C-alpha positions as a Markdown table, in Angstrom:
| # | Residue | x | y | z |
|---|---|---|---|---|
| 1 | Unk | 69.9 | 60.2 | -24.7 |
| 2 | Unk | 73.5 | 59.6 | -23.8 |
| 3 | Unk | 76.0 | 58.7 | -26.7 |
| 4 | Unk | 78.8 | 56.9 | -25.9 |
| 5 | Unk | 81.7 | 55.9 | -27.3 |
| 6 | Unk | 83.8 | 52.7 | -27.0 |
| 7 | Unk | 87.6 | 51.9 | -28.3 |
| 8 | Unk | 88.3 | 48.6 | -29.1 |
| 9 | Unk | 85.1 | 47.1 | -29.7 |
| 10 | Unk | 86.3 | 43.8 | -31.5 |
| 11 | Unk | 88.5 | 43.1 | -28.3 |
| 12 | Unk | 87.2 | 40.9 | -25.2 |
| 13 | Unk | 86.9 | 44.0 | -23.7 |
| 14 | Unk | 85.4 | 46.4 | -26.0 |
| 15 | Unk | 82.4 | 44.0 | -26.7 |
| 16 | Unk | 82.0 | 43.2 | -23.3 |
| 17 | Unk | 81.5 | 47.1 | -22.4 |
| 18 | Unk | 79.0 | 47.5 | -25.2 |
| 19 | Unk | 76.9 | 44.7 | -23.9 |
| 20 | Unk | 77.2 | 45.9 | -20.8 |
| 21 | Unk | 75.8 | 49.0 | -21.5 |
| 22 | Unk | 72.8 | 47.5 | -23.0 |
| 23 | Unk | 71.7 | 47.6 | -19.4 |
| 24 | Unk | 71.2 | 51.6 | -20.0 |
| 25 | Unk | 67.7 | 52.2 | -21.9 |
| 26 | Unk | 68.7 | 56.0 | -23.1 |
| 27 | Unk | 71.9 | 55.0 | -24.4 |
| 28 | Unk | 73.4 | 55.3 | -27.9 |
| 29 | Unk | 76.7 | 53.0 | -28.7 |
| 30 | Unk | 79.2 | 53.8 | -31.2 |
| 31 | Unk | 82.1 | 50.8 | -31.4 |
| 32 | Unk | 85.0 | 51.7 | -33.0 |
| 33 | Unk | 87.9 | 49.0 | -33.9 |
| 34 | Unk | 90.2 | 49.0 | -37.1 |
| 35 | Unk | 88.8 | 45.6 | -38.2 |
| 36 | Unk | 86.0 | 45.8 | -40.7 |
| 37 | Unk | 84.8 | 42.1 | -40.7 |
| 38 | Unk | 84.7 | 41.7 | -36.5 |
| 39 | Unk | 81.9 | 40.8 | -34.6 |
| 40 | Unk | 81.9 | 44.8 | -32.8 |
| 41 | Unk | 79.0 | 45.6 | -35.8 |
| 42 | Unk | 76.3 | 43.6 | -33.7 |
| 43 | Unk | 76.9 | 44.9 | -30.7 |
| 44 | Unk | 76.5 | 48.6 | -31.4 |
| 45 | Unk | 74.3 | 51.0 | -32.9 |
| 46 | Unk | 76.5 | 52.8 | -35.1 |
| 47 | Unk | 79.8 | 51.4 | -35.9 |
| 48 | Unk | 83.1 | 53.6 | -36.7 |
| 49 | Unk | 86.3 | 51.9 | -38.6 |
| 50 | Unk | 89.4 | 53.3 | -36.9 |
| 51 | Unk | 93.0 | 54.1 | -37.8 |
| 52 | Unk | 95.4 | 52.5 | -35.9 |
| 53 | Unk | 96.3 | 54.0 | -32.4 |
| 54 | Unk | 99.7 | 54.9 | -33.4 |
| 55 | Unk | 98.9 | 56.4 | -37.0 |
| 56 | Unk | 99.7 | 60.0 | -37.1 |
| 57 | Unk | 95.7 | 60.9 | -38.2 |
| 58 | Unk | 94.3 | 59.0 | -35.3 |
| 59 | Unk | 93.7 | 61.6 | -33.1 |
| 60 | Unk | 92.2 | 64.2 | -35.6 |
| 61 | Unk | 89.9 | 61.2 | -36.5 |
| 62 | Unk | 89.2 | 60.6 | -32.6 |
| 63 | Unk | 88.2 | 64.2 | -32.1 |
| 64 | Unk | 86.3 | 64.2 | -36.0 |
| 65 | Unk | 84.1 | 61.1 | -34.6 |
| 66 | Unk | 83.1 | 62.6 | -31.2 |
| 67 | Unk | 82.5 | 65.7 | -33.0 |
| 68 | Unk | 80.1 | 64.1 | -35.8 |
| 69 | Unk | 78.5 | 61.9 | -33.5 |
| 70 | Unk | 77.9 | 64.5 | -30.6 |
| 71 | Unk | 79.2 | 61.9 | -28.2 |
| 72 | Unk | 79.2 | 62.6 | -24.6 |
| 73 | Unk | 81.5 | 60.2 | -23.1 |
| 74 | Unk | 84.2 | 57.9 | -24.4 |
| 75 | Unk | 85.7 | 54.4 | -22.8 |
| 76 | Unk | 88.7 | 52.9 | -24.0 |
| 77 | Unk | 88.2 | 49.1 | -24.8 |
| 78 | Unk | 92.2 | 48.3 | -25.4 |
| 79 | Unk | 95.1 | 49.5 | -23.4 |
| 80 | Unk | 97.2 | 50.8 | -26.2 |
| 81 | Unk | 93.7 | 53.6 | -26.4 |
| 82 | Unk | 93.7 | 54.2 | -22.4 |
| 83 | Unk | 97.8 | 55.3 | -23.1 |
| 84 | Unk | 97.4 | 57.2 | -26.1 |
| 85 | Unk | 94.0 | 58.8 | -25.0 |
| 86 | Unk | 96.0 | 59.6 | -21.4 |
| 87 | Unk | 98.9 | 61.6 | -23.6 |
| 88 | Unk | 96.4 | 63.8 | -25.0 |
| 89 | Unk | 94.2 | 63.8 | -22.6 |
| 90 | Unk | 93.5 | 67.2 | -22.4 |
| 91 | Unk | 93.5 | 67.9 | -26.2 |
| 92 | Unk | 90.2 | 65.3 | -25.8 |
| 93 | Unk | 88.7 | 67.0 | -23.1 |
| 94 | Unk | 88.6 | 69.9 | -24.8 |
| 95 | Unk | 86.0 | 68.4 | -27.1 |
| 96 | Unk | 83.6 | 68.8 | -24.2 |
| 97 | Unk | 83.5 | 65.0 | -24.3 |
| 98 | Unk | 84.4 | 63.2 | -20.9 |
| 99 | Unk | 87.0 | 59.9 | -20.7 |
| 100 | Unk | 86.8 | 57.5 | -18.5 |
| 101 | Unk | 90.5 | 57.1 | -17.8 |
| 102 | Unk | 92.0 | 56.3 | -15.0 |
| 103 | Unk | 94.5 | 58.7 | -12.8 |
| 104 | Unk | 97.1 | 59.3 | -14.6 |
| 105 | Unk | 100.4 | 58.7 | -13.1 |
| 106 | Unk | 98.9 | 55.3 | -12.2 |
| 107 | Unk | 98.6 | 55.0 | -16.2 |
| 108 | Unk | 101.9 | 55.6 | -17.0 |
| 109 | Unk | 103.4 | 53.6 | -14.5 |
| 110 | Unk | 101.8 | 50.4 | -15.3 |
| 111 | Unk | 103.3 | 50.8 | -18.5 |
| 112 | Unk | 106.8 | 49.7 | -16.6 |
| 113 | Unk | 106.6 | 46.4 | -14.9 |
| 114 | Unk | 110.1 | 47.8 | -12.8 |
| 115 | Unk | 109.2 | 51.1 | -11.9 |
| 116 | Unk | 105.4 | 49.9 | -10.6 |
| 117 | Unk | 107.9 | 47.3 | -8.7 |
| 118 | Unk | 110.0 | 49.7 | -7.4 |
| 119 | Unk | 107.2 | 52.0 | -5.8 |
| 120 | Unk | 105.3 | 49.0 | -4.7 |
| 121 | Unk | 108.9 | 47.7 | -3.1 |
| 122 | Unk | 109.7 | 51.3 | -1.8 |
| 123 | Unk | 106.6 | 51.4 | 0.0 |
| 124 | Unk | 107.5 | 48.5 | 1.9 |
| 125 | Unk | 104.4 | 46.1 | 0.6 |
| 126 | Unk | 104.4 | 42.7 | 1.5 |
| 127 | Unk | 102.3 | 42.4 | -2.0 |
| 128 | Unk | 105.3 | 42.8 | -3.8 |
| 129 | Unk | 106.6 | 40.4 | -6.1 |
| 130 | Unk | 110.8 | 40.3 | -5.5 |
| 131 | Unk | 111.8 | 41.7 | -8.9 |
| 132 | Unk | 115.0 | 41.9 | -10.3 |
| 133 | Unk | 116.7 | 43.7 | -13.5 |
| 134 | Unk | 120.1 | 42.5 | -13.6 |
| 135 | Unk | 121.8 | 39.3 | -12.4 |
| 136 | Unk | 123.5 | 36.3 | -13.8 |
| 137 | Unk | 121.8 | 32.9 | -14.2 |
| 138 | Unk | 123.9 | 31.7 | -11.4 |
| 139 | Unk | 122.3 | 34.7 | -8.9 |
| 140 | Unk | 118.7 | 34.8 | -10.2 |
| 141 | Unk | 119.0 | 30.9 | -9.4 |
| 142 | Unk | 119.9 | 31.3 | -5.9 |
| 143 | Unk | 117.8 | 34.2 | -5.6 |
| 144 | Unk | 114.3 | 33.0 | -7.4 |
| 145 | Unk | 114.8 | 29.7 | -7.3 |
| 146 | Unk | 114.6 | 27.6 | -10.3 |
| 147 | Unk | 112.6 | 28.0 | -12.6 |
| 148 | Unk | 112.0 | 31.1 | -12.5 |
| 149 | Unk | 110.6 | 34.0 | -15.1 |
| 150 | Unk | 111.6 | 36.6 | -17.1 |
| 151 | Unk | 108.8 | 39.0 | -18.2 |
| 152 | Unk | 108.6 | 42.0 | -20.3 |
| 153 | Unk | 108.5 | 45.3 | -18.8 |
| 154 | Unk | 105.7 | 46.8 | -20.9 |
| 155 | Unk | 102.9 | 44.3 | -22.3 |
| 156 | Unk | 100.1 | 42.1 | -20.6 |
| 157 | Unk | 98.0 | 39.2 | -20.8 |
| 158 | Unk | 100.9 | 36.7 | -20.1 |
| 159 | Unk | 102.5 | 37.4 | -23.7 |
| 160 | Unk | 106.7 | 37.1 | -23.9 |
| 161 | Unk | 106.5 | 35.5 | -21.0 |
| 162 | Unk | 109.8 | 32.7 | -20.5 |
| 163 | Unk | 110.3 | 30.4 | -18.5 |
| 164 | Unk | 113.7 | 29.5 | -17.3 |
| 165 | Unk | 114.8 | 26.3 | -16.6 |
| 166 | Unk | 118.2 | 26.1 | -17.4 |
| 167 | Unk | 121.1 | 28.2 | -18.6 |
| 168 | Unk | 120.9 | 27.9 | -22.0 |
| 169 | Unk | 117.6 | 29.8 | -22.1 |
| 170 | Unk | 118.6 | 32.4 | -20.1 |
| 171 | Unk | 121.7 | 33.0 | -21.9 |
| 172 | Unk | 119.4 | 33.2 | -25.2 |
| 173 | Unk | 117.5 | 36.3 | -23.2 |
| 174 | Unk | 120.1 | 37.8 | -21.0 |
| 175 | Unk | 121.0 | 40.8 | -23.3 |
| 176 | Unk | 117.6 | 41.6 | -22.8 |
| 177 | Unk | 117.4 | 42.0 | -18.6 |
| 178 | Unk | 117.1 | 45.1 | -17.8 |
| 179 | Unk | 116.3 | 47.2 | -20.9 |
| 180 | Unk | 113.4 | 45.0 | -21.8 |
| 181 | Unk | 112.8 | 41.8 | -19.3 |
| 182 | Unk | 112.6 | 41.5 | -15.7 |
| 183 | Unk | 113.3 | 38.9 | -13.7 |
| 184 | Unk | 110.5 | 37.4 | -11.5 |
| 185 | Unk | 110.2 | 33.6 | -8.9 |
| 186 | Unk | 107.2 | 31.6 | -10.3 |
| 187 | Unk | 104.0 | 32.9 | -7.4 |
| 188 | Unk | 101.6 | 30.5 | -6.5 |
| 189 | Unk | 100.2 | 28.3 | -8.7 |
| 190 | Unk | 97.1 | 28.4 | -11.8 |
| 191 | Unk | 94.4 | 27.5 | -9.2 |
| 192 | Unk | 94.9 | 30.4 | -6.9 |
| 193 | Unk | 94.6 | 33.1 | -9.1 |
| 194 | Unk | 92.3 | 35.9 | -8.4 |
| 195 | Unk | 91.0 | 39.0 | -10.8 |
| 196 | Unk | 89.5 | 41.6 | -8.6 |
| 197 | Unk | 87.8 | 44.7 | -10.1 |
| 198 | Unk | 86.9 | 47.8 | -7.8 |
| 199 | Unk | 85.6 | 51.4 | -8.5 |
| 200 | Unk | 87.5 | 54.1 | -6.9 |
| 201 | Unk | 86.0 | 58.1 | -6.5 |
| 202 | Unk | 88.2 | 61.0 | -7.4 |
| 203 | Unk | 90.2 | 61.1 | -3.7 |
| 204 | Unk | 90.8 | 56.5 | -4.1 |
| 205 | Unk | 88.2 | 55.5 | -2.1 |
| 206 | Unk | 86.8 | 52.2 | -2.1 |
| 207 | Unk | 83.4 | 52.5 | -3.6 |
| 208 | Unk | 82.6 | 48.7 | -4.7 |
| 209 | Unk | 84.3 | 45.5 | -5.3 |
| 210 | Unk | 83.9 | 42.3 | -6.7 |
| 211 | Unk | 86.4 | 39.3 | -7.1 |
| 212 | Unk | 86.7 | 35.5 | -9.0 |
| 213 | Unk | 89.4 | 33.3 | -9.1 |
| 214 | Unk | 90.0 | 32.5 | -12.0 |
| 215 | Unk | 91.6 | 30.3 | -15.3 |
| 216 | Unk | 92.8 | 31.7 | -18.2 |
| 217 | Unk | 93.2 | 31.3 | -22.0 |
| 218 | Unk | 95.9 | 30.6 | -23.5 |
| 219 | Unk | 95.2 | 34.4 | -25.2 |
| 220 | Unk | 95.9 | 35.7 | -21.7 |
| 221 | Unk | 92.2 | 36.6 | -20.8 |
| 222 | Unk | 89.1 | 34.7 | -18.3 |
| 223 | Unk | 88.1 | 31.7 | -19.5 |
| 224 | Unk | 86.9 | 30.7 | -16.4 |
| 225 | Unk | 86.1 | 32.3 | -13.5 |
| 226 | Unk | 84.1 | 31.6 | -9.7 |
| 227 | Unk | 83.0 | 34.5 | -7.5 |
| 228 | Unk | 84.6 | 34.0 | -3.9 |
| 229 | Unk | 84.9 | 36.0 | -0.9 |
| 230 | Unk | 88.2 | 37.0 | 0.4 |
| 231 | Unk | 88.0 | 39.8 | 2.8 |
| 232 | Unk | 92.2 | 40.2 | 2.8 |
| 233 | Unk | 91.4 | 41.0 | -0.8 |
| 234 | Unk | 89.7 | 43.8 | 0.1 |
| 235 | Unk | 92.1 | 44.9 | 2.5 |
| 236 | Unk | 95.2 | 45.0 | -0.5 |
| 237 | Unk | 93.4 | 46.2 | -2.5 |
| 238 | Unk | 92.9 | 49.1 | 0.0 |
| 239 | Unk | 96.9 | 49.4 | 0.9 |
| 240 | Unk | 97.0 | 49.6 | -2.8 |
| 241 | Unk | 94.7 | 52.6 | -3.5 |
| 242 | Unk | 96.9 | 54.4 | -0.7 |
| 243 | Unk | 100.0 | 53.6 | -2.7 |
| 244 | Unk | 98.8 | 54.2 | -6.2 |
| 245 | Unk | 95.6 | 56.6 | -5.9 |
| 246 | Unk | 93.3 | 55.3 | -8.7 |
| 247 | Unk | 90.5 | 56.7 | -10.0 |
| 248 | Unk | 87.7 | 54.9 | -11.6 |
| 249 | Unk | 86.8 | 51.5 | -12.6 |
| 250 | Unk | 90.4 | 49.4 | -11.6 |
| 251 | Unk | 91.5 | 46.0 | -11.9 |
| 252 | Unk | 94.7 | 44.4 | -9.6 |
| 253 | Unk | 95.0 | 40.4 | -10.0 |
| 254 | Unk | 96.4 | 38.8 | -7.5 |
| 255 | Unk | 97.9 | 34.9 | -6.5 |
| 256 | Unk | 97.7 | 33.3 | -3.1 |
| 257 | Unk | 101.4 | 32.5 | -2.2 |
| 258 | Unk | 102.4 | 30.2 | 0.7 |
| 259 | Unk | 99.3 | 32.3 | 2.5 |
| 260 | Unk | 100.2 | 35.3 | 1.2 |
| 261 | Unk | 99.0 | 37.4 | -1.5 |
| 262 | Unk | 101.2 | 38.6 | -4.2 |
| 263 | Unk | 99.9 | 41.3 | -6.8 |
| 264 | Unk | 101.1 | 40.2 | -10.2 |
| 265 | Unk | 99.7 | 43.8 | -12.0 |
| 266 | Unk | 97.4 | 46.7 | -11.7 |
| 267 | Unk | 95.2 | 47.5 | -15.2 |
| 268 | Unk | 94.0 | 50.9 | -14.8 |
| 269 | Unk | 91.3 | 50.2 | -16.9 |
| 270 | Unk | 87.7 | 48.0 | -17.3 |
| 271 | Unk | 89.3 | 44.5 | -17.8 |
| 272 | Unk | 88.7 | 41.2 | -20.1 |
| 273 | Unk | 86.7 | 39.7 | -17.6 |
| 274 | Unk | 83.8 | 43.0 | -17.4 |
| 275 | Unk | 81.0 | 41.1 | -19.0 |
| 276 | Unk | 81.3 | 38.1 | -16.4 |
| 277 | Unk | 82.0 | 40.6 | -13.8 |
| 278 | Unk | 78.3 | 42.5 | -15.5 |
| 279 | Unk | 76.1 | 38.6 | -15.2 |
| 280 | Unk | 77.3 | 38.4 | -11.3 |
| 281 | Unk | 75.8 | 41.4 | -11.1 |
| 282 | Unk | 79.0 | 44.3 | -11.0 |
| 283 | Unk | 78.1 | 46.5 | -14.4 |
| 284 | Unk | 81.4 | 48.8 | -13.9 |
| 285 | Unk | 80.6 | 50.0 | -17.6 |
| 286 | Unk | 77.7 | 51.8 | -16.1 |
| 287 | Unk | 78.9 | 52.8 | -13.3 |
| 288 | Unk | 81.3 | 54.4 | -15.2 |
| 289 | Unk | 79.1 | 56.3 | -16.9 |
| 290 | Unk | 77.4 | 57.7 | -13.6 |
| 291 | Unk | 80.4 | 58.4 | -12.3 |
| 292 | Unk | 82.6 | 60.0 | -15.3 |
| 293 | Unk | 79.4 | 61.9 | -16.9 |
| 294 | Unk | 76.9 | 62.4 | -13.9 |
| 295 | Unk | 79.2 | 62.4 | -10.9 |
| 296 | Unk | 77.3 | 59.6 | -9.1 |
| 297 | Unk | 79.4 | 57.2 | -7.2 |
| 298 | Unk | 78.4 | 54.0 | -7.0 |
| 299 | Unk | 77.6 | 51.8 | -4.1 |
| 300 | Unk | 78.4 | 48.0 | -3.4 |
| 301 | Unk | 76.2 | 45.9 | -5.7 |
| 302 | Unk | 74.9 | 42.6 | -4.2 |
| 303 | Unk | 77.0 | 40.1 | -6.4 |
| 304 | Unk | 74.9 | 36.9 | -7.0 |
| 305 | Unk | 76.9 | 33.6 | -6.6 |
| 306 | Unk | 78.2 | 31.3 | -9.1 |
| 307 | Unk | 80.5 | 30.2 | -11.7 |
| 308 | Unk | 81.3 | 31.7 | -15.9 |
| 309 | Unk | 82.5 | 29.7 | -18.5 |
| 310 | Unk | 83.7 | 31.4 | -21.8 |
| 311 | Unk | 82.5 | 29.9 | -24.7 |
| 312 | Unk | 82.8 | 30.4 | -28.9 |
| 313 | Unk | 80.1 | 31.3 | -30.4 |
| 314 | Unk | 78.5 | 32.1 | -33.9 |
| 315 | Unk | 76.9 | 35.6 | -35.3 |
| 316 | Unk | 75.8 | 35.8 | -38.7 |
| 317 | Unk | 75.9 | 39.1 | -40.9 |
| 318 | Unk | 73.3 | 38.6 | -44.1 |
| 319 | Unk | 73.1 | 40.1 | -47.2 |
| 320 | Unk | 70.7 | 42.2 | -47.8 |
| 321 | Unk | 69.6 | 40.2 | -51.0 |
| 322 | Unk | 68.7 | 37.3 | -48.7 |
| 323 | Unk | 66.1 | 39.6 | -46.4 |
């Protein structure tokens, strides 16, 4: 019986890994998240309430729950975990427990929207979105055309995101360029957007791949998403794994601009999308426990055809009076 461990597990994410590894018969799942009231309680066989990421007792509570538990692996469900666990990586590790985290320079540079645009652009990649951290409205303009965005180094799922249109609005975010936005053209459009997942073995090579285009929420993640077939996919996502050498379950999303492809970001993690990517038939939550805890690489999958759609729905906790 393997016992495993996953971060997060109120989030998109972390639920979606725990259902996912319902596919695994000999499997015992502990969910961990700091809410007490989510929906992570029906998903897992024992649940955990955590300390925040950043509280200064996290850690010893971390290594206290793998400890009582006698948990064998651990998956981070939320990216502030996979950064914190990646600090102290080898403090964990010297539980005895393994992490499925990703390699870690690729970690720590994802953190930093310009310097994972500077290697990319050093590199010479045609993937590269033109990036830049200073420049007056008037430049940016002529240089990104209009509008054009100005993003937050660190974060994800589209949040701080603005839009400029005009000078005013840039003027209200300039003193911000360069210490804490970027500047970026507008890619592509909504309905070429493409979230591809792919496993990589300890020296980056391509073990498996899937991909969907996709629509997302207004919270950032897959609301909708199509499996397609796009073999120049596979081929960036290759250059990529040359460049940035991951390790582990990946994902890169990507937008089709005027025929080219344009890499938006790289989450060195399992993404939002994992339990649609699990129904097409791509469990990377499993494979990332064959990998991580029995060192078995995984093969490409067949990925069945189709189309997801996201929906809300209800889960009922009852009383124990009305049983």
């Amino acid at each position: 019986m393997k016992t495993v461990l996953v971060s997060g597990a109120s989030s998109v994410i972390g639920y979606g890994i725990l259902r996912s590894l319902r596919e695994l018969k000999d499997c015992k799942l502990i969910g961990t998240t700091i809410y007490n009231d989510s929906v992570a309680q029906a998903f897992c066989d024992v649940f955990e309430l955590a300390p925040k990421t950043d509280a200064d007792n996290y850690l010893s509570w971390l290594n206290k729950t793998i400890k009582k538990h006698n948990v064998d692996i651990i998956i981070p469900g939320i990216e502030v975990d996979a950064q914190k666990w990646n600090e102290h990586r080898d403090e964990l590790t010297k539980t005895g427990v393994k992490v499925v985290l990703n390699n870690s320079d690729l970690i720590k540079i994802c953190t930093d929207k310009w310097s994972f645009y500077q290697k990319l652009h050093n590199q010479g990649s045609k993937l590269a979105i033109d990036t830049r951290n200073t420049g007056t409205y008037e430049s940016l303009k002529q240089e990104l055309g209009l509008p054009f965005l100005l993003k937050p180094r660190a974060g994800s799922a589209s949040r701080g995101i603005v839009i400029v249109k005009d000078n005013q609005t840039f003027d209200d975010n300039s003193s911000k360029l360069g210490s804490e936005l970027i500047a970026q053209p507008i890619v592509g459009s909504e309905d070429k957007e493409y979230t591809t997942s792919a496993f990589f073995d300890n020296d980056s090579k391509l073990c498996c791949h899937i991909t969907l285009r996709r629509n997302l929420s207004k919270e950032g993640f897959t609301e909708k998403a199509e499996v397609v077939d796009m073999p120049d996919i596979k081929s960036a996502v290759e250059e990529l794994a040359k460049i940035f050498k991951p390790v582990g379950p990946t994902n890169f999303q990507f937008r089709q601009h005027e025929g080219q492809l344009k890499l938006l970001e790289i989450n060195p993690r399992i993404s939002s999308a994992t339990s649609l990517r699990t129904g097409f038939g791509y469990n990377e939550s499993v494979m990332s426990i064959e990998y991580f805890l029995e060192g078995k690489a995984p093969n490409q999958p067949t990925i069945k055809q189709g189309r997801a759609v996201r929906y809300i729905e209800d889960h009922f906790f009852y009383d124990s009076h009305n049983i």
